[in-house]
Amino acid sequence: MSTTKVKASQLWGKSKEDLKKQLIDLKTELGQLRTQKVAGGANSKLTKIHDLRKSIARVLTVINATQRAQLRILYKNKKYIPLDLRPKQTRAIRRRLTRHESSLVTEKQKKRQTHFPQRKFAVKAEA
C-alpha cells in the first residue's frame, strides 16, 4: 500500500508496464478505503481518498502523455494526422485556404495579367 502522494517527476522515467501496475495498485487501495469509509472508518481516510484519486489522475496523465508523444513521432511525416494531434487553433483559421491554395492563379487570370499589366504613372509628388 502506498501511503504517500505520487510525484509526477518520478513517473516520467517509468515504463508503461510499471505505470499500469502502479495504477492497478492505487485503484485497489482506493476501493479498500471506500469500503472502510462506508463501514464507518475515521475521517482521516477522506483525505487519503482525495490523495489517492489525485495520484491515479497523475499516473493516467503520464500514461496518456507518453502515448501521445509516441503517436506524434509515428505520424511525423505522414500526409494525414489524427484530429486530436492536429493544432487546435480556431475554426475560421482551420477552414482558411492554405498559403499554396491562396497563391494559385487561374489560367485566365494569368493571361489577363500578362496582356494587361498594372499601369505605371509618373506622377509628380507635391511637397
mmCIF file of C-alpha atoms in Angstrom:
data_model
loop_
_atom_site.group_PDB
_atom_site.id
_atom_site.type_symbol
_atom_site.label_atom_id
_atom_site.label_comp_id
_atom_site.label_asym_id
_atom_site.label_seq_id
_atom_site.Cartn_x
_atom_site.Cartn_y
_atom_site.Cartn_z
ATOM 1 C CA MET A 1 0.000 0.000 0.000
ATOM 2 C CA SER A 2 1.335 3.423 -0.921
ATOM 3 C CA THR A 3 0.635 5.949 1.791
ATOM 4 C CA THR A 4 2.457 8.908 0.222
ATOM 5 C CA LYS A 5 1.416 11.079 -2.688
ATOM 6 C CA VAL A 6 2.744 10.079 -6.107
ATOM 7 C CA LYS A 7 5.009 12.679 -7.672
ATOM 8 C CA ALA A 8 4.758 13.176 -11.428
ATOM 9 C CA SER A 9 8.522 13.683 -11.743
ATOM 10 C CA GLN A 10 9.069 10.120 -10.511
ATOM 11 C CA LEU A 11 6.551 8.732 -13.010
ATOM 12 C CA TRP A 12 8.110 10.101 -16.209
ATOM 13 C CA GLY A 13 11.051 7.698 -16.099
ATOM 14 C CA LYS A 14 8.947 4.573 -15.596
ATOM 15 C CA SER A 15 7.945 2.103 -18.302
ATOM 16 C CA LYS A 16 4.365 1.555 -19.428
ATOM 17 C CA GLU A 17 4.085 -1.764 -17.569
ATOM 18 C CA ASP A 18 5.304 -0.213 -14.300
ATOM 19 C CA LEU A 19 2.791 2.609 -14.663
ATOM 20 C CA LYS A 20 -0.084 0.199 -15.311
ATOM 21 C CA LYS A 21 0.941 -1.911 -12.313
ATOM 22 C CA GLN A 22 1.065 1.185 -10.100
ATOM 23 C CA LEU A 23 -2.340 2.284 -11.421
ATOM 24 C CA ILE A 24 -3.874 -1.086 -10.511
ATOM 25 C CA ASP A 25 -2.340 -0.897 -7.016
ATOM 26 C CA LEU A 26 -3.692 2.612 -6.467
ATOM 27 C CA LYS A 27 -7.174 1.642 -7.663
ATOM 28 C CA THR A 28 -7.336 -1.407 -5.390
ATOM 29 C CA GLU A 29 -6.209 0.718 -2.442
ATOM 30 C CA LEU A 30 -8.884 3.285 -3.290
ATOM 31 C CA GLY A 31 -11.528 0.563 -3.351
ATOM 32 C CA GLN A 32 -10.447 -0.674 0.075
ATOM 33 C CA LEU A 33 -10.539 2.846 1.522
ATOM 34 C CA ARG A 34 -14.023 3.421 0.159
ATOM 35 C CA THR A 35 -15.303 0.227 1.765
ATOM 36 C CA GLN A 36 -13.701 1.295 5.064
ATOM 37 C CA LYS A 37 -15.411 4.674 4.745
ATOM 38 C CA VAL A 38 -18.810 3.027 4.259
ATOM 39 C CA ALA A 39 -18.128 0.715 7.196
ATOM 40 C CA GLY A 40 -17.548 3.774 9.382
ATOM 41 C CA GLY A 41 -13.820 4.462 9.296
ATOM 42 C CA ALA A 42 -12.015 7.524 10.596
ATOM 43 C CA ASN A 43 -12.219 10.945 8.937
ATOM 44 C CA SER A 44 -8.506 10.764 8.119
ATOM 45 C CA LYS A 45 -9.493 8.259 5.419
ATOM 46 C CA LEU A 46 -11.278 11.023 3.487
ATOM 47 C CA THR A 47 -8.053 12.966 2.898
ATOM 48 C CA LYS A 48 -6.296 9.755 1.951
ATOM 49 C CA ILE A 49 -9.048 9.026 -0.596
ATOM 50 C CA HIS A 50 -8.524 12.512 -2.033
ATOM 51 C CA ASP A 51 -4.754 11.960 -2.314
ATOM 52 C CA LEU A 52 -5.273 8.564 -3.946
ATOM 53 C CA ARG A 53 -7.657 9.972 -6.551
ATOM 54 C CA LYS A 54 -5.141 12.688 -7.426
ATOM 55 C CA SER A 55 -2.335 10.114 -7.630
ATOM 56 C CA ILE A 56 -4.418 7.984 -10.017
ATOM 57 C CA ALA A 57 -5.009 11.068 -12.147
ATOM 58 C CA ARG A 58 -1.246 11.783 -12.237
ATOM 59 C CA VAL A 59 -0.442 8.236 -13.352
ATOM 60 C CA LEU A 60 -3.115 8.365 -16.076
ATOM 61 C CA THR A 61 -1.831 11.762 -17.223
ATOM 62 C CA VAL A 62 1.712 10.416 -17.621
ATOM 63 C CA ILE A 63 0.447 7.318 -19.480
ATOM 64 C CA ASN A 64 -1.639 9.430 -21.885
ATOM 65 C CA ALA A 65 1.121 11.992 -22.443
ATOM 66 C CA THR A 66 3.723 9.354 -23.312
ATOM 67 C CA GLN A 67 1.258 7.622 -25.620
ATOM 68 C CA ARG A 68 0.507 10.896 -27.421
ATOM 69 C CA ALA A 69 4.219 11.665 -27.742
ATOM 70 C CA GLN A 70 4.820 8.274 -29.376
ATOM 71 C CA LEU A 71 1.883 8.841 -31.740
ATOM 72 C CA ARG A 72 3.283 12.253 -32.724
ATOM 73 C CA ILE A 73 6.582 10.568 -33.631
ATOM 74 C CA LEU A 74 4.716 7.887 -35.608
ATOM 75 C CA TYR A 75 2.678 10.420 -37.630
ATOM 76 C CA LYS A 76 5.600 12.897 -38.037
ATOM 77 C CA ASN A 77 5.875 12.971 -41.853
ATOM 78 C CA LYS A 78 2.548 11.416 -42.816
ATOM 79 C CA LYS A 79 0.057 13.200 -45.063
ATOM 80 C CA TYR A 80 -2.862 12.819 -42.662
ATOM 81 C CA ILE A 81 -2.652 13.247 -38.882
ATOM 82 C CA PRO A 82 -5.396 12.215 -36.418
ATOM 83 C CA LEU A 83 -7.681 15.088 -35.434
ATOM 84 C CA ASP A 84 -6.639 15.133 -31.789
ATOM 85 C CA LEU A 85 -2.957 15.531 -32.765
ATOM 86 C CA ARG A 86 -3.579 18.463 -35.098
ATOM 87 C CA PRO A 87 -3.178 22.039 -33.824
ATOM 88 C CA LYS A 88 -6.454 23.315 -32.353
ATOM 89 C CA GLN A 89 -6.423 26.995 -33.479
ATOM 90 C CA THR A 90 -9.833 28.473 -34.273
ATOM 91 C CA ARG A 91 -12.477 27.121 -36.597
ATOM 92 C CA ALA A 92 -12.012 30.036 -39.023
ATOM 93 C CA ILE A 93 -8.243 29.517 -39.215
ATOM 94 C CA ARG A 94 -8.649 25.771 -39.803
ATOM 95 C CA ARG A 95 -11.023 26.432 -42.708
ATOM 96 C CA ARG A 96 -8.924 29.184 -44.262
ATOM 97 C CA LEU A 97 -7.120 28.488 -47.543
ATOM 98 C CA THR A 98 -3.545 27.290 -47.212
ATOM 99 C CA ARG A 99 -0.683 29.508 -48.449
ATOM 100 C CA HIS A 100 -0.342 27.355 -51.553
ATOM 101 C CA GLU A 101 -4.063 27.440 -52.332
ATOM 102 C CA SER A 102 -4.270 31.216 -51.917
ATOM 103 C CA SER A 103 -1.265 31.790 -54.190
ATOM 104 C CA LEU A 104 -2.745 29.773 -57.078
ATOM 105 C CA VAL A 105 -3.897 31.815 -60.091
ATOM 106 C CA THR A 106 -6.277 30.612 -62.831
ATOM 107 C CA GLU A 107 -5.129 30.410 -66.442
ATOM 108 C CA LYS A 108 -7.488 33.230 -67.435
ATOM 109 C CA GLN A 109 -6.112 35.466 -64.665
ATOM 110 C CA LYS A 110 -2.524 34.731 -65.769
ATOM 111 C CA LYS A 111 -3.335 35.788 -69.345
ATOM 112 C CA ARG A 112 -5.072 38.933 -68.141
ATOM 113 C CA GLN A 113 -2.066 39.903 -66.010
ATOM 114 C CA THR A 114 0.420 39.368 -68.843
ATOM 115 C CA HIS A 115 -1.618 41.178 -71.538
ATOM 116 C CA PHE A 116 -2.928 43.992 -69.345
ATOM 117 C CA PRO A 117 -0.352 44.665 -66.639
ATOM 118 C CA GLN A 118 -0.817 47.309 -63.961
ATOM 119 C CA ARG A 119 -0.055 50.729 -65.460
ATOM 120 C CA LYS A 120 2.770 52.769 -64.060
ATOM 121 C CA PHE A 121 2.232 56.531 -63.908
ATOM 122 C CA ALA A 122 4.920 59.126 -63.386
ATOM 123 C CA VAL A 123 3.108 61.478 -61.048
ATOM 124 C CA LYS A 124 4.882 64.491 -59.594
ATOM 125 C CA ALA A 125 4.653 64.336 -55.829
ATOM 126 C CA GLU A 126 3.657 67.607 -54.226
ATOM 127 C CA ALA A 127 5.644 68.793 -51.257
#
